[in-house]
Amino acid sequence: MTVIDWLTPWELSPALLLMFFVGSWAFVRGTRVHKVTATRQAFFWIGMVLLYLSMHTRIDYYAERMFFIHRLQHLVLHHLGPLFIMGAYPGQVMRAGLPKSWRLRLRDFRVSRPGRIVIAILTNKIFVPVLFVVLVLGFLIPTVQFYSMLDWRLYRFMNWSVVISGFMYWNLILDRRPSPPAVLSPGARIISPVLTMVPQMVVGAIITFTEYDLYPIFDLCGRAIPGMTALTDQAIGGLTMWVLAGFVEVFGLLFALATLMRLSGKNRLPNKQDALRARQSAVSPAS
């Protein structure tokens, strides 16, 4: 099989191509306005390439026919791809790359009531981490997995939902600012990866050591690697969740710890007196 064969989309998605094109176009234009380091640019393009390869190449064919490749695909979609892109801090750069009329409309939407509601949901400190875990574990329920792999609409919803939740989650964890204005406090950014990592690792361990086939859908579709048994496939997929996904979460924890130490060194952590003054100013009547 040639490189062209590998890069040929298994299922062509015009919507995906449009989003990749618009995102890349906005980022490139934005780098002409803002100074973006080579490291940040590398993170952005690595994340974009990882997401594209996982969603729009021949790899998708194997992900539909091997459980462990499916888990590796979701490791990229849910963890690595969004982590790299959000590690590039592309928001301000991409906004700067938009045409002026688009930027003005986006600004007006963000300050409008519907815009504030959308932003509040997308950055909610409880909803986002819970969604991050629920989407991964929910689609691993055998019945849910069975129908998600059979129906192309559910399959695309599954893949897109884990990507979006990944962006939402890493946007909170990689925030380098004190709180406020950051949604999560520096300490909460350390605790959150632990709380999201443990359930995934537990489920990964359960899948690894289960001695019967939890996902016969892959036999029904025809396994892409005929010599590999269902239990071996399942065990490798479980280890992917248990070890590799856990490792990525540990990286997020260490990054959050480094942020806490940096803010502490610069004396930018809020203290009790600051919090008390903020509460008093919030409840005091306007003069």
Short mmCIF file of C-alpha atoms in Angstrom, two decimals:
data_model
loop_
_atom_site.label_atom_id
_atom_site.label_comp_id
_atom_site.label_asym_id
_atom_site.label_seq_id
_atom_site.Cartn_x
_atom_site.Cartn_y
_atom_site.Cartn_z
CA MET A 1 0.00 0.00 0.00
CA THR A 2 1.46 3.36 -1.04
CA VAL A 3 1.56 6.59 0.94
CA ILE A 4 -1.20 7.98 -1.29
CA ASP A 5 -3.38 4.98 -0.41
CA TRP A 6 -2.83 5.64 3.30
CA LEU A 7 -3.67 9.34 2.96
CA THR A 8 -6.77 8.77 0.85
CA PRO A 9 -9.86 9.42 3.03
CA TRP A 10 -11.73 6.26 3.96
CA GLU A 11 -14.91 8.35 4.14
CA LEU A 12 -14.73 11.80 2.55
CA SER A 13 -16.02 14.56 4.84
CA PRO A 14 -16.39 18.01 3.21
CA ALA A 15 -17.34 19.52 6.58
CA LEU A 16 -14.11 18.28 8.16
CA LEU A 17 -12.03 19.58 5.25
CA LEU A 18 -13.73 22.98 5.50
CA MET A 19 -13.05 23.26 9.23
CA PHE A 20 -9.41 22.25 8.82
CA PHE A 21 -8.97 24.74 6.00
CA VAL A 22 -10.63 27.64 7.85
CA GLY A 23 -8.72 26.91 11.07
CA SER A 24 -5.38 26.70 9.26
CA TRP A 25 -6.13 29.83 7.20
CA ALA A 26 -7.05 31.86 10.29
CA PHE A 27 -3.96 30.71 12.20
CA VAL A 28 -1.58 31.51 9.33
CA ARG A 29 -3.11 34.97 8.89
CA GLY A 30 -2.96 35.53 12.65
CA THR A 31 0.76 34.80 12.80
CA ARG A 32 1.25 37.84 10.56
CA VAL A 33 -0.40 40.01 13.22
CA HIS A 34 0.89 38.46 16.44
CA LYS A 35 4.38 37.17 17.13
CA VAL A 36 3.98 33.43 17.61
CA THR A 37 7.03 31.43 18.67
CA ALA A 38 8.26 28.52 16.58
CA THR A 39 7.34 26.14 19.43
CA ARG A 40 3.73 27.32 19.52
CA GLN A 41 3.45 27.08 15.75
CA ALA A 42 4.92 23.56 15.85
CA PHE A 43 2.39 22.52 18.53
CA PHE A 44 -0.48 23.83 16.44
CA TRP A 45 0.55 22.03 13.25
CA ILE A 46 1.42 18.79 15.06
CA GLY A 47 -2.05 18.78 16.62
CA MET A 48 -3.73 19.55 13.29
CA VAL A 49 -1.81 16.79 11.50
CA LEU A 50 -2.60 14.27 14.25
CA LEU A 51 -6.32 15.06 14.10
CA TYR A 52 -6.42 14.93 10.32
CA LEU A 53 -4.56 11.63 10.09
CA SER A 54 -6.82 10.09 12.71
CA MET A 55 -10.10 11.25 11.19
CA HIS A 56 -9.65 11.53 7.45
CA THR A 57 -7.23 8.87 6.21
CA ARG A 58 -7.05 5.10 5.85
CA ILE A 59 -6.42 4.89 9.59
CA ASP A 60 -10.15 5.41 10.07
CA TYR A 61 -10.77 2.14 8.20
CA TYR A 62 -8.61 0.21 10.69
CA ALA A 63 -10.15 2.05 13.64
CA GLU A 64 -13.54 0.67 12.56
CA ARG A 65 -12.16 -2.90 12.47
CA MET A 66 -9.70 -3.16 15.37
CA PHE A 67 -10.54 -2.20 18.94
CA PHE A 68 -7.00 -1.23 19.92
CA ILE A 69 -6.61 1.01 16.84
CA HIS A 70 -9.98 2.54 17.71
CA ARG A 71 -8.64 3.34 21.19
CA LEU A 72 -5.42 4.78 19.75
CA GLN A 73 -7.55 6.91 17.44
CA HIS A 74 -9.53 8.25 20.38
CA LEU A 75 -6.33 8.82 22.35
CA VAL A 76 -5.38 11.27 19.58
CA LEU A 77 -8.86 12.75 19.16
CA HIS A 78 -9.57 13.16 22.87
CA HIS A 79 -6.12 13.79 24.31
CA LEU A 80 -3.10 14.41 22.08
CA GLY A 81 -4.57 16.43 19.20
CA PRO A 82 -6.50 18.95 21.33
CA LEU A 83 -3.63 19.05 23.85
CA PHE A 84 -1.08 20.09 21.21
CA ILE A 85 -3.38 22.64 19.59
CA MET A 86 -4.48 24.24 22.85
CA GLY A 87 -0.83 24.20 23.97
CA ALA A 88 -0.20 26.59 21.08
CA TYR A 89 -2.71 29.05 22.65
CA PRO A 90 -4.24 29.73 19.23
CA GLY A 91 -7.39 31.64 20.22
CA GLN A 92 -6.08 35.20 20.03
CA VAL A 93 -3.98 34.36 16.97
CA MET A 94 -6.91 32.86 15.05
CA ARG A 95 -9.20 35.76 15.97
CA ALA A 96 -6.59 38.17 14.64
CA GLY A 97 -6.51 36.18 11.41
CA LEU A 98 -10.22 36.64 10.73
CA PRO A 99 -11.48 39.42 8.44
CA LYS A 100 -12.42 42.56 10.37
CA SER A 101 -16.16 42.11 9.79
CA TRP A 102 -15.97 38.59 11.24
CA ARG A 103 -14.01 39.81 14.27
CA LEU A 104 -16.61 42.50 14.97
CA ARG A 105 -19.46 39.99 14.75
CA LEU A 106 -17.60 37.60 17.01
CA ARG A 107 -16.95 40.40 19.51
CA ASP A 108 -20.62 41.42 19.51
CA PHE A 109 -21.71 37.80 19.96
CA ARG A 110 -19.34 37.25 22.89
CA VAL A 111 -20.76 40.22 24.82
CA SER A 112 -24.39 39.37 23.99
CA ARG A 113 -26.52 37.32 26.38
CA PRO A 114 -26.57 34.20 24.13
CA GLY A 115 -22.80 34.53 23.68
CA ARG A 116 -22.19 34.74 27.43
CA ILE A 117 -24.36 31.68 27.96
CA VAL A 118 -22.42 29.71 25.34
CA ILE A 119 -19.08 30.74 26.83
CA ALA A 120 -20.29 29.89 30.35
CA ILE A 121 -21.25 26.38 29.20
CA LEU A 122 -18.07 25.77 27.21
CA THR A 123 -15.88 26.83 30.15
CA ASN A 124 -17.92 25.53 33.09
CA LYS A 125 -15.50 24.07 35.62
CA ILE A 126 -17.84 21.18 36.54
CA PHE A 127 -19.54 20.42 33.23
CA VAL A 128 -16.40 20.34 31.07
CA PRO A 129 -14.37 17.77 33.10
CA VAL A 130 -17.46 15.59 33.59
CA LEU A 131 -18.24 15.68 29.88
CA PHE A 132 -14.59 14.88 29.12
CA VAL A 133 -14.85 11.62 31.06
CA VAL A 134 -18.46 10.71 30.29
CA LEU A 135 -17.98 10.84 26.53
CA VAL A 136 -15.00 8.48 26.66
CA LEU A 137 -16.55 6.00 29.06
CA GLY A 138 -20.08 6.27 27.67
CA PHE A 139 -19.05 5.18 24.20
CA LEU A 140 -17.23 2.19 25.71
CA ILE A 141 -20.47 0.68 26.99
CA PRO A 142 -20.71 -2.41 24.76
CA THR A 143 -24.23 -1.68 23.52
CA VAL A 144 -23.42 1.96 22.80
CA GLN A 145 -20.18 0.96 21.07
CA PHE A 146 -22.03 -1.62 18.96
CA TYR A 147 -24.51 0.85 17.48
CA SER A 148 -21.94 3.66 17.22
CA MET A 149 -19.73 1.50 15.01
CA LEU A 150 -22.64 0.40 12.79
CA ASP A 151 -24.35 3.75 12.17
CA TRP A 152 -22.10 6.26 10.34
CA ARG A 153 -24.01 9.17 11.88
CA LEU A 154 -23.40 7.93 15.42
CA TYR A 155 -19.81 7.12 14.51
CA ARG A 156 -19.14 10.67 13.35
CA PHE A 157 -20.96 12.11 16.34
CA MET A 158 -18.78 9.97 18.61
CA ASN A 159 -15.54 11.14 17.02
CA TRP A 160 -16.50 14.80 16.79
CA SER A 161 -17.86 14.90 20.34
CA VAL A 162 -14.63 13.58 21.89
CA VAL A 163 -12.58 16.09 19.87
CA ILE A 164 -14.75 19.02 20.99
CA SER A 165 -14.73 17.90 24.63
CA GLY A 166 -10.94 17.56 24.41
CA PHE A 167 -10.61 21.17 23.26
CA MET A 168 -12.92 22.34 26.03
CA TYR A 169 -11.04 20.41 28.72
CA TRP A 170 -7.47 21.29 27.75
CA ASN A 171 -8.51 24.91 27.35
CA LEU A 172 -9.18 24.94 31.09
CA ILE A 173 -6.19 22.88 32.22
CA LEU A 174 -3.56 24.70 30.13
CA ASP A 175 -4.70 28.17 31.20
CA ARG A 176 -1.62 29.94 32.58
CA ARG A 177 -3.46 32.82 34.26
CA PRO A 178 -4.44 33.19 37.92
CA SER A 179 -8.09 32.81 38.87
CA PRO A 180 -9.80 35.11 38.11
CA PRO A 181 -9.75 35.59 35.14
CA ALA A 182 -9.10 31.85 34.63
CA VAL A 183 -12.12 29.64 35.34
CA LEU A 184 -10.22 27.03 37.35
CA SER A 185 -7.92 28.00 40.17
CA PRO A 186 -4.29 26.85 39.84
CA GLY A 187 -4.91 24.18 42.48
CA ALA A 188 -8.05 22.92 40.75
CA ARG A 189 -6.08 22.58 37.51
CA ILE A 190 -3.83 20.10 39.34
CA ILE A 191 -6.68 18.13 40.91
CA SER A 192 -8.83 17.94 37.78
CA PRO A 193 -6.49 15.65 35.75
CA VAL A 194 -6.40 13.27 38.71
CA LEU A 195 -10.19 13.14 38.91
CA THR A 196 -10.54 12.59 35.15
CA MET A 197 -7.62 10.16 34.91
CA VAL A 198 -8.66 7.65 37.58
CA PRO A 199 -12.00 6.53 36.03
CA GLN A 200 -10.37 6.09 32.62
CA MET A 201 -7.53 4.05 34.08
CA VAL A 202 -9.94 1.86 36.07
CA VAL A 203 -12.10 1.16 33.01
CA GLY A 204 -8.96 0.51 30.96
CA ALA A 205 -7.78 -2.04 33.53
CA ILE A 206 -11.19 -3.74 33.56
CA ILE A 207 -11.18 -4.02 29.76
CA THR A 208 -7.60 -5.34 29.81
CA PHE A 209 -8.32 -8.18 32.23
CA THR A 210 -11.80 -9.14 31.03
CA GLU A 211 -11.60 -12.73 29.74
CA TYR A 212 -14.45 -12.57 27.23
CA ASP A 213 -15.09 -10.44 24.17
CA LEU A 214 -16.80 -7.22 25.19
CA TYR A 215 -16.99 -5.84 21.66
CA PRO A 216 -18.04 -8.49 19.11
CA ILE A 217 -18.85 -5.70 16.65
CA PHE A 218 -15.22 -5.82 15.49
CA ASP A 219 -15.59 -9.49 14.58
CA LEU A 220 -18.86 -8.68 12.85
CA CYS A 221 -17.19 -5.96 10.76
CA GLY A 222 -14.20 -8.22 10.10
CA ARG A 223 -10.96 -7.60 11.96
CA ALA A 224 -8.33 -5.85 9.87
CA ILE A 225 -5.56 -7.99 11.42
CA PRO A 226 -6.84 -11.57 10.99
CA GLY A 227 -4.14 -13.20 13.14
CA MET A 228 -5.02 -11.20 16.25
CA THR A 229 -7.62 -12.70 18.59
CA ALA A 230 -10.46 -10.66 20.04
CA LEU A 231 -9.04 -10.90 23.58
CA THR A 232 -5.58 -9.74 22.50
CA ASP A 233 -7.10 -6.85 20.59
CA GLN A 234 -9.22 -5.97 23.60
CA ALA A 235 -6.30 -6.20 26.05
CA ILE A 236 -4.12 -3.87 23.98
CA GLY A 237 -7.00 -1.42 23.70
CA GLY A 238 -7.51 -1.51 27.45
CA LEU A 239 -3.80 -0.90 28.05
CA THR A 240 -4.00 2.09 25.73
CA MET A 241 -6.56 3.66 28.04
CA TRP A 242 -4.91 2.46 31.21
CA VAL A 243 -1.33 3.53 30.46
CA LEU A 244 -1.10 5.91 27.50
CA ALA A 245 -4.17 8.02 28.25
CA GLY A 246 -3.12 8.14 31.90
CA PHE A 247 0.33 9.34 30.87
CA VAL A 248 -1.16 12.25 28.90
CA GLU A 249 -3.28 13.21 31.91
CA VAL A 250 -0.16 13.14 34.09
CA PHE A 251 1.45 15.60 31.68
CA GLY A 252 -1.54 17.91 32.16
CA LEU A 253 -1.13 17.59 35.94
CA LEU A 254 2.59 18.43 35.76
CA PHE A 255 1.90 21.43 33.51
CA ALA A 256 -0.71 22.70 35.97
CA LEU A 257 1.75 22.20 38.84
CA ALA A 258 4.37 24.21 36.96
CA THR A 259 1.80 26.97 36.42
CA LEU A 260 1.01 27.02 40.14
CA MET A 261 4.71 27.31 41.04
CA ARG A 262 5.25 30.06 38.45
CA LEU A 263 2.29 32.11 39.71
CA SER A 264 3.40 31.59 43.29
CA GLY A 265 6.93 32.73 42.45
CA LYS A 266 5.50 35.91 40.92
CA ASN A 267 3.16 36.41 43.92
CA ARG A 268 0.12 36.28 41.62
CA LEU A 269 -1.89 33.75 43.61
CA PRO A 270 -5.02 35.27 45.23
CA ASN A 271 -5.00 35.33 49.02
CA LYS A 272 -7.86 35.31 51.49
CA GLN A 273 -7.88 39.10 51.85
CA ASP A 274 -8.19 39.53 48.08
CA ALA A 275 -11.07 37.07 47.99
CA LEU A 276 -12.79 38.85 50.90
CA ARG A 277 -12.46 42.23 49.20
CA ALA A 278 -13.81 40.78 45.95
CA ARG A 279 -16.87 39.37 47.76
CA GLN A 280 -17.47 42.64 49.58
CA SER A 281 -17.27 44.67 46.38
CA ALA A 282 -19.67 42.23 44.70
CA VAL A 283 -22.36 42.62 47.37
CA SER A 284 -21.88 46.31 48.16
CA PRO A 285 -24.36 48.70 46.48
CA ALA A 286 -23.09 50.82 43.63
CA SER A 287 -22.27 54.36 44.68
#
